[in-house]
């Protein structure tokens, strides 16, 4: 009986592995390897990856890359009504309205934006996956309850929900992360649930049920791993959305209460009073937000095309 059980388990594993492989024309190469091969040939993916890598390196090495202390008001004495010093020796991008080096603040601001984007996306993915697994694995009334809850969340505009949560939890960085994460939960929940429903109808899942394999092993051993590709792609795209939403909330005054701490959205909001004097104070942080969001979007879209069976040919 043990030998028969081992044969059955191997057969189920083979069917599950086949569900995650690329069809004919790829020589039996795994989905991951085939996707990576297509990404290396895609110039859009390369551009997105370069932008993302540069952003990560700048955020990680901010203390060493920043030429000056982002909080030091070095040129405060040179600021006069109607005049803010621009680019000069030692200050490539000039200073802000308090005489602080703008380049250093942009570099340190990348760390804040990365922290908010990553933490909020991870929280959204974690909670969304829990709801998606519950709905996709159990079905029935559990699926109905979870999906109706998700539908209610989707019926509320994301930015409005984030603003409401930020106001309720108070003006702090943790409230900002939670607010952005909540807006992402229903996206991941519906995405994972739909992917799991497709995998539950696959040959390997049906064969495992017919052989009496426990539901838990089918779900967590085969169905869930084969359903994660869309979630990974959406997570990459959601990082760009999280950075934009964090900047929007900071612009509305719902971000970090420490106004001296560099953050792109807060810098953009602070620059509104000085657009007529020095518009670069708003242009530079806006360009940083746009470029980083573009990098994550290009990489996420390329990853989606690489993993989507419709684009494999």
PDB file of C-alpha atoms in Angstrom, residues 53-196:
ATOM      1  CA  UNK A  53      17.590  48.903  -9.135  1.00  0.00           C
ATOM      2  CA  UNK A  54      18.892  52.482  -9.161  1.00  0.00           C
ATOM      3  CA  UNK A  55      16.049  53.534  -6.852  1.00  0.00           C
ATOM      4  CA  UNK A  56      16.797  50.676  -4.443  1.00  0.00           C
ATOM      5  CA  UNK A  57      20.527  51.409  -4.431  1.00  0.00           C
ATOM      6  CA  UNK A  58      19.968  55.126  -3.776  1.00  0.00           C
ATOM      7  CA  UNK A  59      17.517  54.354  -0.950  1.00  0.00           C
ATOM      8  CA  UNK A  60      19.844  51.794   0.621  1.00  0.00           C
ATOM      9  CA  UNK A  61      22.982  53.952   0.349  1.00  0.00           C
ATOM     10  CA  UNK A  62      21.347  57.299   1.158  1.00  0.00           C
ATOM     11  CA  UNK A  63      23.648  58.057   4.151  1.00  0.00           C
ATOM     12  CA  UNK A  64      26.709  57.689   1.919  1.00  0.00           C
ATOM     13  CA  UNK A  65      25.336  59.180  -1.308  1.00  0.00           C
ATOM     14  CA  UNK A  66      23.826  62.335   0.174  1.00  0.00           C
ATOM     15  CA  UNK A  67      26.466  65.097   0.003  1.00  0.00           C
ATOM     16  CA  UNK A  68      25.084  66.938   3.040  1.00  0.00           C
ATOM     17  CA  UNK A  69      22.883  66.573   6.073  1.00  0.00           C
ATOM     18  CA  UNK A  70      19.287  66.833   4.768  1.00  0.00           C
ATOM     19  CA  UNK A  71      18.219  68.661   7.928  1.00  0.00           C
ATOM     20  CA  UNK A  72      21.048  71.208   8.054  1.00  0.00           C
ATOM     21  CA  UNK A  73      19.899  74.741   7.178  1.00  0.00           C
ATOM     22  CA  UNK A  74      23.223  75.604   5.576  1.00  0.00           C
ATOM     23  CA  UNK A  75      22.170  78.560   3.412  1.00  0.00           C
ATOM     24  CA  UNK A  76      19.345  79.936   5.536  1.00  0.00           C
ATOM     25  CA  UNK A  77      21.121  83.273   5.787  1.00  0.00           C
ATOM     26  CA  UNK A  78      21.005  83.708   1.980  1.00  0.00           C
ATOM     27  CA  UNK A  79      17.239  83.271   1.716  1.00  0.00           C
ATOM     28  CA  UNK A  80      15.286  86.492   1.379  1.00  0.00           C
ATOM     29  CA  UNK A  81      11.635  87.270   0.615  1.00  0.00           C
ATOM     30  CA  UNK A  82      11.091  86.429  -3.036  1.00  0.00           C
ATOM     31  CA  UNK A  83      14.498  84.738  -3.440  1.00  0.00           C
ATOM     32  CA  UNK A  84      15.696  81.144  -2.857  1.00  0.00           C
ATOM     33  CA  UNK A  85      19.233  80.265  -4.017  1.00  0.00           C
ATOM     34  CA  UNK A  86      19.420  77.918  -6.975  1.00  0.00           C
ATOM     35  CA  UNK A  87      22.212  75.688  -8.224  1.00  0.00           C
ATOM     36  CA  UNK A  88      25.680  76.704  -7.033  1.00  0.00           C
ATOM     37  CA  UNK A  89      28.968  75.172  -5.987  1.00  0.00           C
ATOM     38  CA  UNK A  90      28.389  72.467  -3.395  1.00  0.00           C
ATOM     39  CA  UNK A  91      24.634  72.532  -4.015  1.00  0.00           C
ATOM     40  CA  UNK A  92      23.936  71.015  -7.474  1.00  0.00           C
ATOM     41  CA  UNK A  93      20.164  71.430  -7.199  1.00  0.00           C
ATOM     42  CA  UNK A  94      20.135  74.404  -4.873  1.00  0.00           C
ATOM     43  CA  UNK A  95      18.330  74.579  -1.540  1.00  0.00           C
ATOM     44  CA  UNK A  96      14.750  74.688  -0.318  1.00  0.00           C
ATOM     45  CA  UNK A  97      12.961  77.511   1.485  1.00  0.00           C
ATOM     46  CA  UNK A  98      14.832  76.731   4.725  1.00  0.00           C
ATOM     47  CA  UNK A  99      18.291  76.558   3.182  1.00  0.00           C
ATOM     48  CA  UNK A 100      18.534  72.752   3.177  1.00  0.00           C
ATOM     49  CA  UNK A 101      20.352  70.952   0.359  1.00  0.00           C
ATOM     50  CA  UNK A 102      17.685  69.805  -2.093  1.00  0.00           C
ATOM     51  CA  UNK A 103      19.728  66.947  -3.592  1.00  0.00           C
ATOM     52  CA  UNK A 104      20.375  65.432  -0.164  1.00  0.00           C
ATOM     53  CA  UNK A 105      16.701  65.674   0.728  1.00  0.00           C
ATOM     54  CA  UNK A 106      15.703  63.963  -2.527  1.00  0.00           C
ATOM     55  CA  UNK A 107      18.138  61.123  -1.844  1.00  0.00           C
ATOM     56  CA  UNK A 108      16.907  60.643   1.719  1.00  0.00           C
ATOM     57  CA  UNK A 109      13.316  60.988   0.532  1.00  0.00           C
ATOM     58  CA  UNK A 110      13.773  57.890  -1.637  1.00  0.00           C
ATOM     59  CA  UNK A 111      14.294  55.857   1.542  1.00  0.00           C
ATOM     60  CA  UNK A 112      11.035  57.095   3.047  1.00  0.00           C
ATOM     61  CA  UNK A 113       9.102  56.413  -0.164  1.00  0.00           C
ATOM     62  CA  UNK A 114      10.594  52.923  -0.447  1.00  0.00           C
ATOM     63  CA  UNK A 115       9.785  52.125   3.181  1.00  0.00           C
ATOM     64  CA  UNK A 116       6.162  53.235   2.844  1.00  0.00           C
ATOM     65  CA  UNK A 117       5.690  51.490  -0.507  1.00  0.00           C
ATOM     66  CA  UNK A 118       7.203  48.154   0.525  1.00  0.00           C
ATOM     67  CA  UNK A 119       5.588  47.905   3.961  1.00  0.00           C
ATOM     68  CA  UNK A 120       2.121  48.894   2.742  1.00  0.00           C
ATOM     69  CA  UNK A 121       2.323  46.504  -0.220  1.00  0.00           C
ATOM     70  CA  UNK A 122       3.498  43.611   1.957  1.00  0.00           C
ATOM     71  CA  UNK A 123       0.637  44.231   4.388  1.00  0.00           C
ATOM     72  CA  UNK A 124      -1.870  44.406   1.535  1.00  0.00           C
ATOM     73  CA  UNK A 125      -0.537  41.217  -0.042  1.00  0.00           C
ATOM     74  CA  UNK A 126      -0.561  39.325   3.278  1.00  0.00           C
ATOM     75  CA  UNK A 127      -4.135  40.207   4.253  1.00  0.00           C
ATOM     76  CA  UNK A 128      -5.398  39.867   0.671  1.00  0.00           C
ATOM     77  CA  UNK A 129      -3.830  36.415   0.334  1.00  0.00           C
ATOM     78  CA  UNK A 130      -5.474  35.247   3.552  1.00  0.00           C
ATOM     79  CA  UNK A 131      -8.892  36.309   2.261  1.00  0.00           C
ATOM     80  CA  UNK A 132      -8.162  34.883  -1.189  1.00  0.00           C
ATOM     81  CA  UNK A 133      -7.082  31.520   0.201  1.00  0.00           C
ATOM     82  CA  UNK A 134     -10.185  31.299   2.399  1.00  0.00           C
ATOM     83  CA  UNK A 135     -12.477  32.045  -0.530  1.00  0.00           C
ATOM     84  CA  UNK A 136     -10.615  29.949  -3.083  1.00  0.00           C
ATOM     85  CA  UNK A 137      -9.968  26.927  -0.908  1.00  0.00           C
ATOM     86  CA  UNK A 138     -13.289  26.470   0.881  1.00  0.00           C
ATOM     87  CA  UNK A 139     -15.839  27.923  -1.530  1.00  0.00           C
ATOM     88  CA  UNK A 140     -19.515  27.801  -0.531  1.00  0.00           C
ATOM     89  CA  UNK A 141     -20.697  30.205   2.116  1.00  0.00           C
ATOM     90  CA  UNK A 142     -17.126  31.109   3.094  1.00  0.00           C
ATOM     91  CA  UNK A 143     -16.473  32.284  -0.464  1.00  0.00           C
ATOM     92  CA  UNK A 144     -19.741  34.235  -0.489  1.00  0.00           C
ATOM     93  CA  UNK A 145     -19.061  36.032   2.801  1.00  0.00           C
ATOM     94  CA  UNK A 146     -15.460  36.902   1.925  1.00  0.00           C
ATOM     95  CA  UNK A 147     -16.293  38.114  -1.572  1.00  0.00           C
ATOM     96  CA  UNK A 148     -19.185  40.273  -0.403  1.00  0.00           C
ATOM     97  CA  UNK A 149     -16.838  41.902   2.094  1.00  0.00           C
ATOM     98  CA  UNK A 150     -14.306  42.443  -0.681  1.00  0.00           C
ATOM     99  CA  UNK A 151     -17.013  43.897  -2.941  1.00  0.00           C
ATOM    100  CA  UNK A 152     -17.907  46.423  -0.247  1.00  0.00           C
ATOM    101  CA  UNK A 153     -14.264  47.503  -0.031  1.00  0.00           C
ATOM    102  CA  UNK A 154     -14.040  47.795  -3.818  1.00  0.00           C
ATOM    103  CA  UNK A 155     -17.157  49.978  -3.929  1.00  0.00           C
ATOM    104  CA  UNK A 156     -15.318  52.718  -2.012  1.00  0.00           C
ATOM    105  CA  UNK A 157     -12.806  54.778  -4.034  1.00  0.00           C
ATOM    106  CA  UNK A 158      -9.291  53.856  -2.972  1.00  0.00           C
ATOM    107  CA  UNK A 159      -8.014  57.352  -2.263  1.00  0.00           C
ATOM    108  CA  UNK A 160     -11.159  58.254  -0.317  1.00  0.00           C
ATOM    109  CA  UNK A 161     -10.766  55.126   1.808  1.00  0.00           C
ATOM    110  CA  UNK A 162      -7.077  55.878   2.428  1.00  0.00           C
ATOM    111  CA  UNK A 163      -7.900  59.447   3.482  1.00  0.00           C
ATOM    112  CA  UNK A 164     -10.637  58.251   5.851  1.00  0.00           C
ATOM    113  CA  UNK A 165      -8.383  55.668   7.489  1.00  0.00           C
ATOM    114  CA  UNK A 166      -5.527  58.161   7.842  1.00  0.00           C
ATOM    115  CA  UNK A 167      -7.838  60.653   9.533  1.00  0.00           C
ATOM    116  CA  UNK A 168      -9.231  58.003  11.896  1.00  0.00           C
ATOM    117  CA  UNK A 169      -5.834  56.577  12.881  1.00  0.00           C
ATOM    118  CA  UNK A 170      -4.121  59.939  13.189  1.00  0.00           C
ATOM    119  CA  UNK A 171      -1.360  61.694  11.304  1.00  0.00           C
ATOM    120  CA  UNK A 172       1.614  59.353  11.521  1.00  0.00           C
ATOM    121  CA  UNK A 173       3.694  57.117   9.292  1.00  0.00           C
ATOM    122  CA  UNK A 174       2.116  53.878  10.526  1.00  0.00           C
ATOM    123  CA  UNK A 175      -1.390  55.133   9.778  1.00  0.00           C
ATOM    124  CA  UNK A 176      -0.202  56.058   6.283  1.00  0.00           C
ATOM    125  CA  UNK A 177       1.091  52.519   5.648  1.00  0.00           C
ATOM    126  CA  UNK A 178      -2.073  50.897   6.991  1.00  0.00           C
ATOM    127  CA  UNK A 179      -4.310  53.195   4.944  1.00  0.00           C
ATOM    128  CA  UNK A 180      -2.512  52.351   1.701  1.00  0.00           C
ATOM    129  CA  UNK A 181      -2.416  48.639   2.553  1.00  0.00           C
ATOM    130  CA  UNK A 182      -6.182  48.495   3.146  1.00  0.00           C
ATOM    131  CA  UNK A 183      -6.867  49.869  -0.328  1.00  0.00           C
ATOM    132  CA  UNK A 184      -4.801  47.041  -1.840  1.00  0.00           C
ATOM    133  CA  UNK A 185      -6.353  44.156   0.103  1.00  0.00           C
ATOM    134  CA  UNK A 186      -9.420  43.576  -2.133  1.00  0.00           C
ATOM    135  CA  UNK A 187      -7.264  43.554  -5.288  1.00  0.00           C
ATOM    136  CA  UNK A 188      -5.058  40.715  -4.063  1.00  0.00           C
ATOM    137  CA  UNK A 189      -7.978  38.848  -2.505  1.00  0.00           C
ATOM    138  CA  UNK A 190      -9.982  38.712  -5.754  1.00  0.00           C
ATOM    139  CA  UNK A 191      -6.903  37.988  -7.845  1.00  0.00           C
ATOM    140  CA  UNK A 192      -5.743  35.041  -5.742  1.00  0.00           C
ATOM    141  CA  UNK A 193      -9.255  33.688  -5.333  1.00  0.00           C
ATOM    142  CA  UNK A 194      -9.847  33.685  -9.106  1.00  0.00           C
ATOM    143  CA  UNK A 195      -6.471  32.068  -9.784  1.00  0.00           C
ATOM    144  CA  UNK A 196      -7.126  29.355  -7.195  1.00  0.00           C
TER     145      UNK A 196
END
